CSV table of C-alpha atoms in Angstrom, one decimal:
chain,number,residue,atom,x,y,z
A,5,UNK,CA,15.3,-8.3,-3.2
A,6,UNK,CA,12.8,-7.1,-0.3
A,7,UNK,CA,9.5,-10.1,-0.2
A,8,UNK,CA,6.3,-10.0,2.4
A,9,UNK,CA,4.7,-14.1,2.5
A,10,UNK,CA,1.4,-13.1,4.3
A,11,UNK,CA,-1.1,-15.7,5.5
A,12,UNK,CA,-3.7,-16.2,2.6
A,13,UNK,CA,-7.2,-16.0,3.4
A,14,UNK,CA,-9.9,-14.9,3.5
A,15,UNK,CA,-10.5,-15.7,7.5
A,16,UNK,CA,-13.7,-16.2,9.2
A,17,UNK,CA,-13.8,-15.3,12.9
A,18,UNK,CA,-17.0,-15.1,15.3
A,19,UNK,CA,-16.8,-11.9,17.5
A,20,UNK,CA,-14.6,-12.4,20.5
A,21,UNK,CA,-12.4,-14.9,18.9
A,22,UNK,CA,-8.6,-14.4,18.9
A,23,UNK,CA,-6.7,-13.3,15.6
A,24,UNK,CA,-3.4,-14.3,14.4
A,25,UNK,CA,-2.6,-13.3,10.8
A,26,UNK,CA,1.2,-14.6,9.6
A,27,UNK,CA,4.0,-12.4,8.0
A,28,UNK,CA,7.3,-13.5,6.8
A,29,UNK,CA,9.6,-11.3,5.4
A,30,UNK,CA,12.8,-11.2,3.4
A,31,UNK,CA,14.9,-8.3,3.3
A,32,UNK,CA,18.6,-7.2,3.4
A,33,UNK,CA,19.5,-4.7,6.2
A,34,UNK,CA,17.4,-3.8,8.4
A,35,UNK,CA,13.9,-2.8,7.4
A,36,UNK,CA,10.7,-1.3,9.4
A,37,UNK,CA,7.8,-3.2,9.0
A,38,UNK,CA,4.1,-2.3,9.3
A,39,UNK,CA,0.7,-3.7,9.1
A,40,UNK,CA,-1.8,-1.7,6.9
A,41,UNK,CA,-5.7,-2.1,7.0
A,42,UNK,CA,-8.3,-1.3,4.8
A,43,UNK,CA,-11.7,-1.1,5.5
A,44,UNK,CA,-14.6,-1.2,2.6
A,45,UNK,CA,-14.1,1.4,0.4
A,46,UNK,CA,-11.2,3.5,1.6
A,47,UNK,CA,-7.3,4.1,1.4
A,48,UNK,CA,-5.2,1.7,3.3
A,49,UNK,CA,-4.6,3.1,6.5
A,50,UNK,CA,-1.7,2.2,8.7
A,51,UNK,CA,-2.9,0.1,11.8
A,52,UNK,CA,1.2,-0.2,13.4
A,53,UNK,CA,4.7,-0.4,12.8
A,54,UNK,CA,8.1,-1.8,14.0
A,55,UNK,CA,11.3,-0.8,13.3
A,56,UNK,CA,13.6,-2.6,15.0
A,57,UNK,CA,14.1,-6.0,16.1
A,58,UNK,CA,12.1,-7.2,19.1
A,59,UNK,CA,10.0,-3.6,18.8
A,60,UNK,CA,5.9,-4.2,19.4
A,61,UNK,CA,3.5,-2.4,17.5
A,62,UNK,CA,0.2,-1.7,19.0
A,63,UNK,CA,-2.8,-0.1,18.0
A,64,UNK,CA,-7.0,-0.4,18.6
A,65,UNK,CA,-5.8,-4.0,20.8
A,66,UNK,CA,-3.5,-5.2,17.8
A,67,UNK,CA,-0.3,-6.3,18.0
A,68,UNK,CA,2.8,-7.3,16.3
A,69,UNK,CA,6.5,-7.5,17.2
A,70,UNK,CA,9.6,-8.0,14.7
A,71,UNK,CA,11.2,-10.7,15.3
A,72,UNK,CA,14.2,-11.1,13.4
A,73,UNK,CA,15.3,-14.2,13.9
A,74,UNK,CA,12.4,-16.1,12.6
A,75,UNK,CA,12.2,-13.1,9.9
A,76,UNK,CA,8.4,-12.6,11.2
A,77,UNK,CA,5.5,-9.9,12.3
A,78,UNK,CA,2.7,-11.7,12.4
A,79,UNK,CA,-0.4,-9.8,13.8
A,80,UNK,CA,-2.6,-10.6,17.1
A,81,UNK,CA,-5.4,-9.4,18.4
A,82,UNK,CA,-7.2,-11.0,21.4
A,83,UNK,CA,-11.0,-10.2,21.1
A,84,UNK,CA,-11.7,-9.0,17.4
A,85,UNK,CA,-14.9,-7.2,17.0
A,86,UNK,CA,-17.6,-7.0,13.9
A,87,UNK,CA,-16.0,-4.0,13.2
A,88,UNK,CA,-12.6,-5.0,12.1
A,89,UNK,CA,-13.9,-7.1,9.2
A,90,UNK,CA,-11.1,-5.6,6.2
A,91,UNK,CA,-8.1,-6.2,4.4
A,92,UNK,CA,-5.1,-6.4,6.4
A,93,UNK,CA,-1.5,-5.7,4.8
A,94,UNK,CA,1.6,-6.6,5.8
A,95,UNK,CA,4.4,-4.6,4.3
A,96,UNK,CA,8.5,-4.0,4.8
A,97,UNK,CA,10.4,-0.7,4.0
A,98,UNK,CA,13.6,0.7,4.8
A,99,UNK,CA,16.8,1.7,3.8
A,100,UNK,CA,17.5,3.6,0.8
A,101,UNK,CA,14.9,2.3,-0.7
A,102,UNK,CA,11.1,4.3,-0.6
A,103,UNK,CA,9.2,2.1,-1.7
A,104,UNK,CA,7.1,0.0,0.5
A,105,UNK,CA,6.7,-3.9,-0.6
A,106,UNK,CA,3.7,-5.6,0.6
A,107,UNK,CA,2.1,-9.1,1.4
A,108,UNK,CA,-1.0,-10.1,-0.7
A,109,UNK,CA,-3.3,-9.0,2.1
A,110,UNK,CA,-5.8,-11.0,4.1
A,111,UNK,CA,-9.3,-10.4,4.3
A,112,UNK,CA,-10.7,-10.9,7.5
A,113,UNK,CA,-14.4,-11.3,8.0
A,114,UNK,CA,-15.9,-11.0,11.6
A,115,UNK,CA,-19.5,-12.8,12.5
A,116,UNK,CA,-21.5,-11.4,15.3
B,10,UNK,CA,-7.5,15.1,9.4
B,11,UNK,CA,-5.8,15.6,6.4
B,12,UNK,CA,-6.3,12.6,3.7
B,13,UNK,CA,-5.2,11.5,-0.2
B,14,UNK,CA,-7.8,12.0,-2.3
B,15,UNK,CA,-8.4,9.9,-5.6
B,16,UNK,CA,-10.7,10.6,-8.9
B,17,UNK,CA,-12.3,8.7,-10.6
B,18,UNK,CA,-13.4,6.0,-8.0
B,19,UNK,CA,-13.7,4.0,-11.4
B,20,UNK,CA,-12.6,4.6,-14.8
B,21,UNK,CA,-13.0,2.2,-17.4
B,22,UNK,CA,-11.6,2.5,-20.8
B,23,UNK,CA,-10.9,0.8,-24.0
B,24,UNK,CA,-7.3,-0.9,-25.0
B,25,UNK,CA,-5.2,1.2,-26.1
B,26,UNK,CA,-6.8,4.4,-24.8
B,27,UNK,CA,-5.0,6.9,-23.1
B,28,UNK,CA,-6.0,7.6,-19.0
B,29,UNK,CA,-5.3,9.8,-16.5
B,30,UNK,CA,-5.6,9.4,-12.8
B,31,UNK,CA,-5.6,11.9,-10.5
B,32,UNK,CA,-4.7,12.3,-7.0
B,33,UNK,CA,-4.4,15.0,-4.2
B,34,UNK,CA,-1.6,14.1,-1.8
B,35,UNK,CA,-1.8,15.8,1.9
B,36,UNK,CA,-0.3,19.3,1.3
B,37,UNK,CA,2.5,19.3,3.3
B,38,UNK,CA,4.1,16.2,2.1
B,39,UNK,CA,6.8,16.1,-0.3
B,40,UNK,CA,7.2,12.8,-1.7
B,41,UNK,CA,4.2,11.0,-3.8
B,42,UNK,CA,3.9,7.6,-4.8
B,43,UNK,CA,1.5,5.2,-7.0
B,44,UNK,CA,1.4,1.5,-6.7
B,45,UNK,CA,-1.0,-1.0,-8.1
B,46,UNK,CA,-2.6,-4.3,-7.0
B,47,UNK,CA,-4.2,-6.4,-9.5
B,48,UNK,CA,-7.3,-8.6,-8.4
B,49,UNK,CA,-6.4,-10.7,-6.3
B,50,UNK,CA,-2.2,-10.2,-6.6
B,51,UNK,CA,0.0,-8.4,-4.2
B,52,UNK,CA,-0.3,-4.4,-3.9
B,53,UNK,CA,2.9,-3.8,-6.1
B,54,UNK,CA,5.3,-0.2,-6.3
B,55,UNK,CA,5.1,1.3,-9.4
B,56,UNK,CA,7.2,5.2,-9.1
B,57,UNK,CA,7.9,7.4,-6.6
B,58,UNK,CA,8.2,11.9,-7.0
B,59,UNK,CA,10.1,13.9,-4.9
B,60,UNK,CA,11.0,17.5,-6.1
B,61,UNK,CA,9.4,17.4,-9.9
B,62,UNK,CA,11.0,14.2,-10.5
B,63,UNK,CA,11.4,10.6,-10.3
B,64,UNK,CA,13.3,9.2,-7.2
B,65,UNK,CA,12.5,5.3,-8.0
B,66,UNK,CA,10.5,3.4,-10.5
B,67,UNK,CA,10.0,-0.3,-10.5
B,68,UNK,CA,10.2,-2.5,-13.7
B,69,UNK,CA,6.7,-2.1,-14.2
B,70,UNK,CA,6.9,1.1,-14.9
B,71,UNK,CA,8.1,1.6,-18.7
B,72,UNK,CA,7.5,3.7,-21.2
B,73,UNK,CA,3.8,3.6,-21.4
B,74,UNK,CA,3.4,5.7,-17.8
B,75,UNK,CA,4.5,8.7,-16.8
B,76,UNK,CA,3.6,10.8,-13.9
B,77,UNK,CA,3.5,14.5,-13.5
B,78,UNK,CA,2.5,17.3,-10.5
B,79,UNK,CA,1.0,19.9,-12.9
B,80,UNK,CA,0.2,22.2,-10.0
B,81,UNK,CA,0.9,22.9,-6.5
B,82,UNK,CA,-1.5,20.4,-5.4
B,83,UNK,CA,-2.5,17.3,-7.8
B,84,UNK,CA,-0.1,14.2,-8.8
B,85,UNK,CA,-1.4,12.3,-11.8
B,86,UNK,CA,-0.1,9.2,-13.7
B,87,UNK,CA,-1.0,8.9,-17.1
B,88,UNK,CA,-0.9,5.3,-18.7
B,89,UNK,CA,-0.7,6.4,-23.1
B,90,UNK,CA,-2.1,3.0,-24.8
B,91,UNK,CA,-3.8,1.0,-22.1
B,92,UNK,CA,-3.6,-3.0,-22.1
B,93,UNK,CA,-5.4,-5.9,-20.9
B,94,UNK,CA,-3.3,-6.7,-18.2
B,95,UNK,CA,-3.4,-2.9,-16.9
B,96,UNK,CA,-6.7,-3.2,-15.5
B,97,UNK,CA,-6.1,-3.1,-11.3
B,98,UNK,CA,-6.6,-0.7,-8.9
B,99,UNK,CA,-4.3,2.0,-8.6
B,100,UNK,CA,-3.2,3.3,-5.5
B,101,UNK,CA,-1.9,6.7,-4.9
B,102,UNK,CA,0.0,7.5,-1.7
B,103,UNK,CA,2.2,10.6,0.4
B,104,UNK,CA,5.0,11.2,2.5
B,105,UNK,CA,6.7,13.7,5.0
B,106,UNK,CA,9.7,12.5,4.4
B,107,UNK,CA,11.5,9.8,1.7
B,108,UNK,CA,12.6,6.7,3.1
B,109,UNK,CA,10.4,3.3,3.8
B,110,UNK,CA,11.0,3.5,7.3
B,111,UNK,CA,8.0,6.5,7.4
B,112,UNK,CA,4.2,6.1,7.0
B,113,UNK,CA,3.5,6.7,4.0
B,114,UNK,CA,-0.4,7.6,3.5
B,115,UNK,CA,-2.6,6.3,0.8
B,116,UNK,CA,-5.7,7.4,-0.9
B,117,UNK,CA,-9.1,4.9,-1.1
B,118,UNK,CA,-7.7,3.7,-4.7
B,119,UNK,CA,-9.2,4.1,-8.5
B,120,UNK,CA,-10.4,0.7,-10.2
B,121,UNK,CA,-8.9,0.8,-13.8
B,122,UNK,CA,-10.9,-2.0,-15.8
B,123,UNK,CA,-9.3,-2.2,-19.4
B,124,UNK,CA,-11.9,-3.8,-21.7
């Protein structure tokens, strides 16, 4: 069946400092895959999505791109700010399934 | 913009009390969804509703849950005798359309603590 292997945290970054958060995947076919975020007290909220091999995702200076050959999407961000301290959620849907399977999520905390 | 809504925030209950969570998907969305993630564990599919009924459930979701869209506009799911081990928080999310390759949008979560 579908699996998400996310980095575990929680991470500690001072402002400015680059961000990568790891995502594996296992699926059969050929899913889409998206990173979710939430933010203290609210709904996860979807930060970007893939969904197809070599596709980026962008969004608010994130980044991810599906690579299928190393069966990752691992998230990027160059200059994180105070205000993207959350949880971040990794996830893989697709086919005929609807659900969406999800990573553990990593908590990112961001120091001024 | 138009968001899933969740009551209660918290709900805490005795074992084997029934409870019933509540949630408003976004009103032009036809399928609905709940998932749970207990502390600490990963955010795990429970059932997904499309047309009064159920599309997919996942092994967690036996006999003791059912879910139900009484109206035009709420989606509950009822656990009957509550456990332990069902104390998480319970996520409650929408969709335009039916397939995981579409955003699917979730609501800020209830916190079930069985005691």
């Amino acid at each position: 069946g579908n699996s998400v292997t996310q980095m575990e945290g929680p991470v500690t970054l001072s402002e400015e400092a680059f961000l990568t958060i790891n995502c594996t995947y296992t699926a059969t076919g050929y899913p889409s895959l998206f990173w979710y975020v939430q933010y203290p007290g609210e709904g996860l909220q979807l930060l970007l999505k893939a969904t197809k091999a070599d596709d980026k995702g962008s969004n608010k200076g994130f980044e991810a791109t599906y690579r299928k050959e190393t069966t990752s999407f691992h998230l990027e961000k160059g200059s994180v700010q105070v205000s993207d301290s959350a949880v971040y959620f990794c996830a893989l849907g697709g086919g005929s399934n609807y659900k969406l399977t999800f990573g553990k999520g990593t908590l990112l905390t961001v120091n001024p | 913009e138009p968001e899933v809504t969740q009551t209660p925030s918290h709900q805490v209950t005795q074992m084997g009390q029934e409870v019933i969570l509540r949630c408003v998907p976004i009103s032009n969305h036809l399928y609905f969804y709940w998932y749970r993630q207990i502390l600490g564990q990963k955010v795990e599919f429970l059932v997904s509703f499309y047309n009064n009924e159920i599309s997919e459930k996942s092994e967690i979701f036996d006999d003791q849950f059912s879910v139900e869209r009484p109206d035009g506009s709420n989606f509950t799911l009822k656990i009957r005798s509550t456990k332990l081990e069902d104390s998480a928080m319970y996520f409650c999310a929408s969709s335009i359309s039916g397939t995981g390759y579409n955003e699917q949008f979730f609501g800020p979560g209830t916190r079930l603590t069985v005691l």
